[in-house]
Amino acid sequence: MKTTASLLAALLTLPVHAQTAKPLATTDRISFEPTYEQIASGKWTGKRLADGQPDVEGHWSNTVANHNNWTDPQGGIPGDPAPPRKPLGPRAERAPSRVTDPADGQVPFQPWAKAAQEDFLKNFHNPTQPQYIEPLARCAPAGVPKSFIWHGYEIRQYPGYVVFLFNSGTRIIHLDGKPHLPANIKLWNADSRGRWEGNTLVVDVTNNNSKALFGRTGEFASENVHITERYIFSPDGKRYNYVATFDDPTVYTRPWSATIPAKRRTAKDAVDGWHYEVAENKSGNQTVIERDERICTENNIGFARVAVKR
């Protein structure tokens, strides 16, 4: 049986997926979408891998917005001293809140937790104390669930595993029935145990150190959070919805759910340095699409940059 260490070694040695495609465009950033469609759980009718898993390998990114604002994804960061020049327009014309339950689109914080979130947001643009600096700005992993709204990412699959290659780290989902890690071990990307139910990857997430925030608006969970994720893939394999339920009685007044829609990116999409952040290389006559690995060490340079020569 493969260990996590052997799987990581495989990631370094196995070739990435090759594609025969026309040269990639390098022009405009892929536009965010103001809406998304619900995808129902059901039978998987698409291609399967040799071990029986639905084949969902490839490059993906969310379709709504980045991590600026959790509950108003296209609304920018509240209090931004340098807001975008383009007017936002009415709230109803922007993407809905990622919070899909409760219906008001707000995280059901306990009063103390809501005050902590608002305190972070109030000080975000002028962080005079360390707790007001977003961890991702210090090159920390984006964590769960923010990794899904921070740049694009790649999904790879191996017998017994699904692996996410994020801009800010790697997340391994075990499908082999192993128990969770001991409760005293906490991880930035948590500990994930999953199973396939038709077109849906169901993942039980524990052992989260909860140091990563959900976005620049400061929403958060504690180390006690239990997350149930459902990755619901469309029949054509071109999209999926990430639907997660967060249960943390120490922070929230009730369990709540969030939805993050995602779309597969291919060689037909523009390489825009965000959604589809890849490089085009050659292996013989084949075009090979590879993700860049960002070199980021705390305090070296500002976030969202790679290492540079001095």
XYZ file of C-alpha atoms in Angstrom:
310
model
C 0.000 0.000 0.000
C 1.341 3.404 -0.879
C 2.323 5.791 1.888
C 1.941 9.541 1.713
C 5.714 9.829 1.293
C 5.706 7.486 -1.691
C 2.832 9.414 -3.222
C 4.741 12.689 -2.915
C 7.716 11.010 -4.557
C 5.433 9.932 -7.384
C 4.313 13.518 -7.888
C 7.916 14.469 -8.566
C 8.638 11.633 -10.963
C 5.467 11.003 -12.935
C 5.009 13.046 -16.128
C 2.293 15.627 -16.260
C -0.556 15.123 -18.684
C 0.353 15.870 -22.252
C -1.961 17.590 -24.662
C -1.813 18.098 -28.375
C -3.089 21.628 -28.829
C -2.499 24.887 -30.566
C -0.237 27.408 -28.787
C -1.803 28.975 -25.711
C -3.041 32.526 -25.820
C -1.435 34.965 -23.385
C -3.739 37.937 -23.646
C -6.614 38.775 -21.356
C -7.482 37.452 -17.923
C -10.388 35.035 -17.956
C -13.496 36.919 -16.847
C -15.358 36.047 -13.673
C -18.970 34.960 -14.083
C -21.833 36.619 -12.171
C -23.829 33.405 -11.769
C -23.406 29.640 -11.754
C -25.616 26.601 -12.180
C -26.424 23.988 -9.586
C -25.092 20.501 -10.366
C -27.034 17.526 -9.056
C -25.396 14.501 -7.472
C -26.051 11.369 -9.471
C -24.518 8.737 -11.684
C -21.138 9.360 -13.291
C -21.371 8.764 -17.040
C -17.967 10.067 -18.110
C -14.546 8.524 -18.508
C -13.069 6.485 -15.675
C -9.492 5.805 -14.684
C -8.032 2.301 -14.449
C -8.877 2.059 -10.745
C -12.520 3.021 -11.380
C -12.371 6.640 -10.242
C -14.218 9.194 -12.366
C -11.555 10.918 -14.442
C -11.449 14.538 -13.285
C -7.738 15.133 -13.748
C -6.689 18.463 -15.182
C -6.482 22.180 -14.485
C -9.325 23.948 -12.695
C -10.208 27.323 -11.228
C -13.202 28.934 -9.582
C -15.505 30.936 -11.843
C -16.789 33.632 -9.488
C -14.010 35.691 -7.850
C -10.824 35.583 -5.836
C -10.511 35.754 -2.051
C -11.138 39.489 -1.588
C -14.630 39.065 -0.158
C -16.239 35.861 1.102
C -19.917 36.880 1.162
C -19.892 39.410 -1.710
C -17.360 37.722 -4.021
C -17.334 40.474 -6.669
C -17.814 43.354 -4.231
C -14.171 44.065 -3.456
C -12.710 44.493 0.024
C -14.878 46.733 2.226
C -13.038 49.895 3.174
C -10.475 49.551 0.378
C -8.651 52.915 0.152
C -7.915 52.248 -3.533
C -11.061 50.547 -4.889
C -11.337 49.474 -8.534
C -12.067 52.319 -10.932
C -14.973 50.467 -12.501
C -18.185 50.950 -10.468
C -19.436 47.772 -8.845
C -23.053 48.180 -9.887
C -26.063 46.855 -7.950
C -25.496 43.941 -5.557
C -28.112 41.868 -7.394
C -25.970 41.955 -10.561
C -22.934 40.528 -8.811
C -22.218 36.924 -7.937
C -24.150 35.607 -4.950
C -22.588 34.980 -1.572
C -20.539 31.835 -1.260
C -22.634 31.112 1.816
C -25.610 29.177 0.438
C -27.115 28.165 3.779
C -28.376 30.135 5.674
C -30.380 31.952 3.024
C -29.162 35.427 4.046
C -25.705 34.561 2.711
C -23.917 35.359 5.952
C -21.730 33.171 8.132
C -23.731 32.468 11.338
C -21.054 33.652 13.728
C -21.452 33.743 17.463
C -21.288 37.392 18.668
C -17.649 37.183 19.823
C -16.591 35.595 16.498
C -18.449 38.205 14.450
C -16.684 40.942 16.439
C -13.306 39.278 15.763
C -14.036 39.058 12.018
C -15.076 42.717 11.872
C -12.011 43.753 13.878
C -9.738 42.015 11.362
C -11.499 43.652 8.427
C -11.352 47.088 10.034
C -7.576 46.798 10.372
C -6.845 44.878 7.173
C -5.663 47.894 5.155
C -3.482 49.238 7.974
C -2.298 46.204 9.961
C -0.539 47.677 12.977
C -0.418 44.311 14.736
C 0.575 40.833 13.475
C -2.943 39.396 13.857
C -4.204 41.802 11.200
C -1.866 40.467 8.508
C -3.520 37.856 6.345
C -1.517 34.597 6.629
C -1.446 34.112 2.849
C 0.351 37.451 2.534
C 3.156 35.871 4.560
C 3.402 32.904 2.191
C 1.438 30.549 4.443
C -0.739 27.909 2.762
C -4.184 29.130 1.733
C -5.827 26.237 3.549
C -9.385 24.904 3.422
C -11.462 26.302 1.760
C -9.535 29.348 0.504
C -7.246 27.308 -1.760
C -10.182 26.911 -4.146
C -10.468 30.669 -4.740
C -6.774 31.568 -4.844
C -5.480 31.131 -8.413
C -6.133 27.962 -10.349
C -4.973 24.485 -9.377
C -4.425 21.022 -10.793
C -6.151 17.785 -9.855
C -4.207 14.554 -10.226
C -5.469 11.088 -9.389
C -3.706 7.937 -8.284
C -5.052 4.594 -7.051
C -6.402 5.380 -3.608
C -5.787 9.134 -3.758
C -6.942 12.432 -5.214
C -4.269 15.131 -5.135
C -4.728 18.898 -5.423
C -1.704 20.913 -6.531
C -2.416 24.428 -5.321
C -0.415 27.595 -5.815
C 0.271 27.575 -2.073
C 0.701 23.889 -1.303
C -0.445 20.325 -1.902
C -3.495 18.576 -0.491
C -3.905 14.797 -0.520
C -7.321 13.164 -0.165
C -7.096 9.524 0.928
C -9.590 7.116 -0.616
C -8.121 4.015 1.013
C -10.246 3.889 4.158
C -7.457 4.858 6.528
C -8.557 6.575 9.749
C -7.901 10.249 10.369
C -4.685 11.384 11.990
C -4.596 11.684 15.796
C -6.609 14.683 16.949
C -3.542 16.485 18.328
C -1.978 16.774 14.848
C -3.181 19.948 13.114
C -2.395 20.851 9.500
C -2.786 23.933 7.304
C -4.567 21.841 4.669
C -6.259 19.623 7.265
C -6.631 15.840 6.995
C -8.942 14.503 4.292
C -10.610 11.105 3.913
C -12.872 10.666 0.907
C -14.980 8.344 -1.194
C -16.714 8.525 -4.556
C -20.506 8.427 -4.733
C -21.366 8.525 -8.433
C -20.311 11.923 -9.790
C -19.573 13.257 -6.295
C -16.362 13.096 -4.300
C -17.410 13.190 -0.631
C -14.632 14.209 1.763
C -14.516 14.261 5.557
C -12.126 16.994 6.720
C -10.629 17.198 10.216
C -7.343 18.168 11.934
C -7.485 21.725 10.557
C -5.143 24.146 12.323
C -7.503 26.927 11.125
C -4.708 29.472 10.874
C -5.782 30.289 7.326
C -8.692 32.686 6.894
C -11.433 32.182 4.300
C -10.715 35.509 2.603
C -9.533 39.054 3.076
C -12.781 39.821 4.870
C -11.577 37.702 7.784
C -14.096 34.865 8.060
C -12.627 31.935 9.985
C -13.127 28.648 11.830
C -11.428 27.182 14.885
C -9.341 24.028 15.264
C -12.559 22.273 16.237
C -14.168 22.683 12.828
C -15.480 19.607 11.042
C -15.994 20.069 7.304
C -17.935 17.790 4.987
C -17.070 18.499 1.359
C -18.931 17.422 -1.752
C -17.217 17.909 -5.130
C -20.133 17.490 -7.541
C -18.958 17.071 -11.155
C -21.102 17.772 -14.198
C -21.764 14.849 -16.584
C -19.468 16.323 -19.247
C -16.632 16.789 -16.753
C -16.252 20.462 -17.603
C -17.420 21.932 -14.300
C -17.941 21.047 -10.682
C -19.408 22.675 -7.610
C -17.573 22.521 -4.310
C -20.256 22.334 -1.633
C -18.991 22.281 1.945
C -20.738 22.206 5.301
C -18.917 23.737 8.269
C -19.746 22.532 11.774
C -17.960 24.333 14.622
C -20.054 24.969 17.766
C -17.223 27.004 19.288
C -17.478 29.658 16.531
C -20.870 29.380 14.808
C -24.450 29.340 16.064
C -25.316 26.498 13.664
C -23.746 24.438 10.851
C -23.650 26.313 7.552
C -22.794 25.617 3.914
C -20.791 27.272 1.157
C -20.628 26.721 -2.600
C -17.665 27.473 -4.879
C -18.210 26.760 -8.600
C -15.229 25.651 -10.681
C -14.455 25.134 -14.345
C -11.911 22.984 -16.127
C -9.238 24.960 -17.998
C -7.672 23.641 -21.182
C -5.199 24.702 -23.833
C -8.011 26.673 -25.459
C -8.104 29.086 -22.498
C -5.884 32.122 -22.127
C -2.940 31.775 -19.786
C -3.704 34.746 -17.609
C -1.429 34.402 -14.591
C -4.388 33.712 -12.332
C -7.081 31.218 -13.278
C -4.911 29.271 -15.689
C -1.411 29.871 -14.366
C 0.589 27.407 -16.418
C 3.507 27.139 -18.788
C 3.563 25.463 -22.188
C 6.485 23.112 -22.763
C 7.322 20.474 -25.334
C 7.978 16.761 -24.966
C 8.852 15.528 -28.424
C 5.910 16.443 -30.639
C 3.523 16.856 -27.731
C 2.540 20.028 -25.922
C 2.847 19.608 -22.168
C 0.928 21.913 -19.857
C 2.673 22.386 -16.513
C 1.884 24.464 -13.454
C 4.509 26.868 -12.200
C 5.772 26.229 -8.673
C 5.921 29.522 -6.824
C 8.932 30.055 -4.578
C 7.662 31.925 -1.563
C 9.431 32.222 1.770
C 8.036 34.306 4.587
C 9.326 37.898 4.496
C 11.256 37.545 1.224
C 8.968 39.691 -0.956
C 5.312 40.572 -1.229
C 2.837 37.810 -1.852
C 1.827 36.793 -5.382
C 5.344 37.102 -6.710
C 7.972 34.532 -7.556
C 11.588 34.727 -6.488
C 13.608 37.301 -8.441
C 17.301 37.959 -8.980
C 18.810 40.879 -7.100
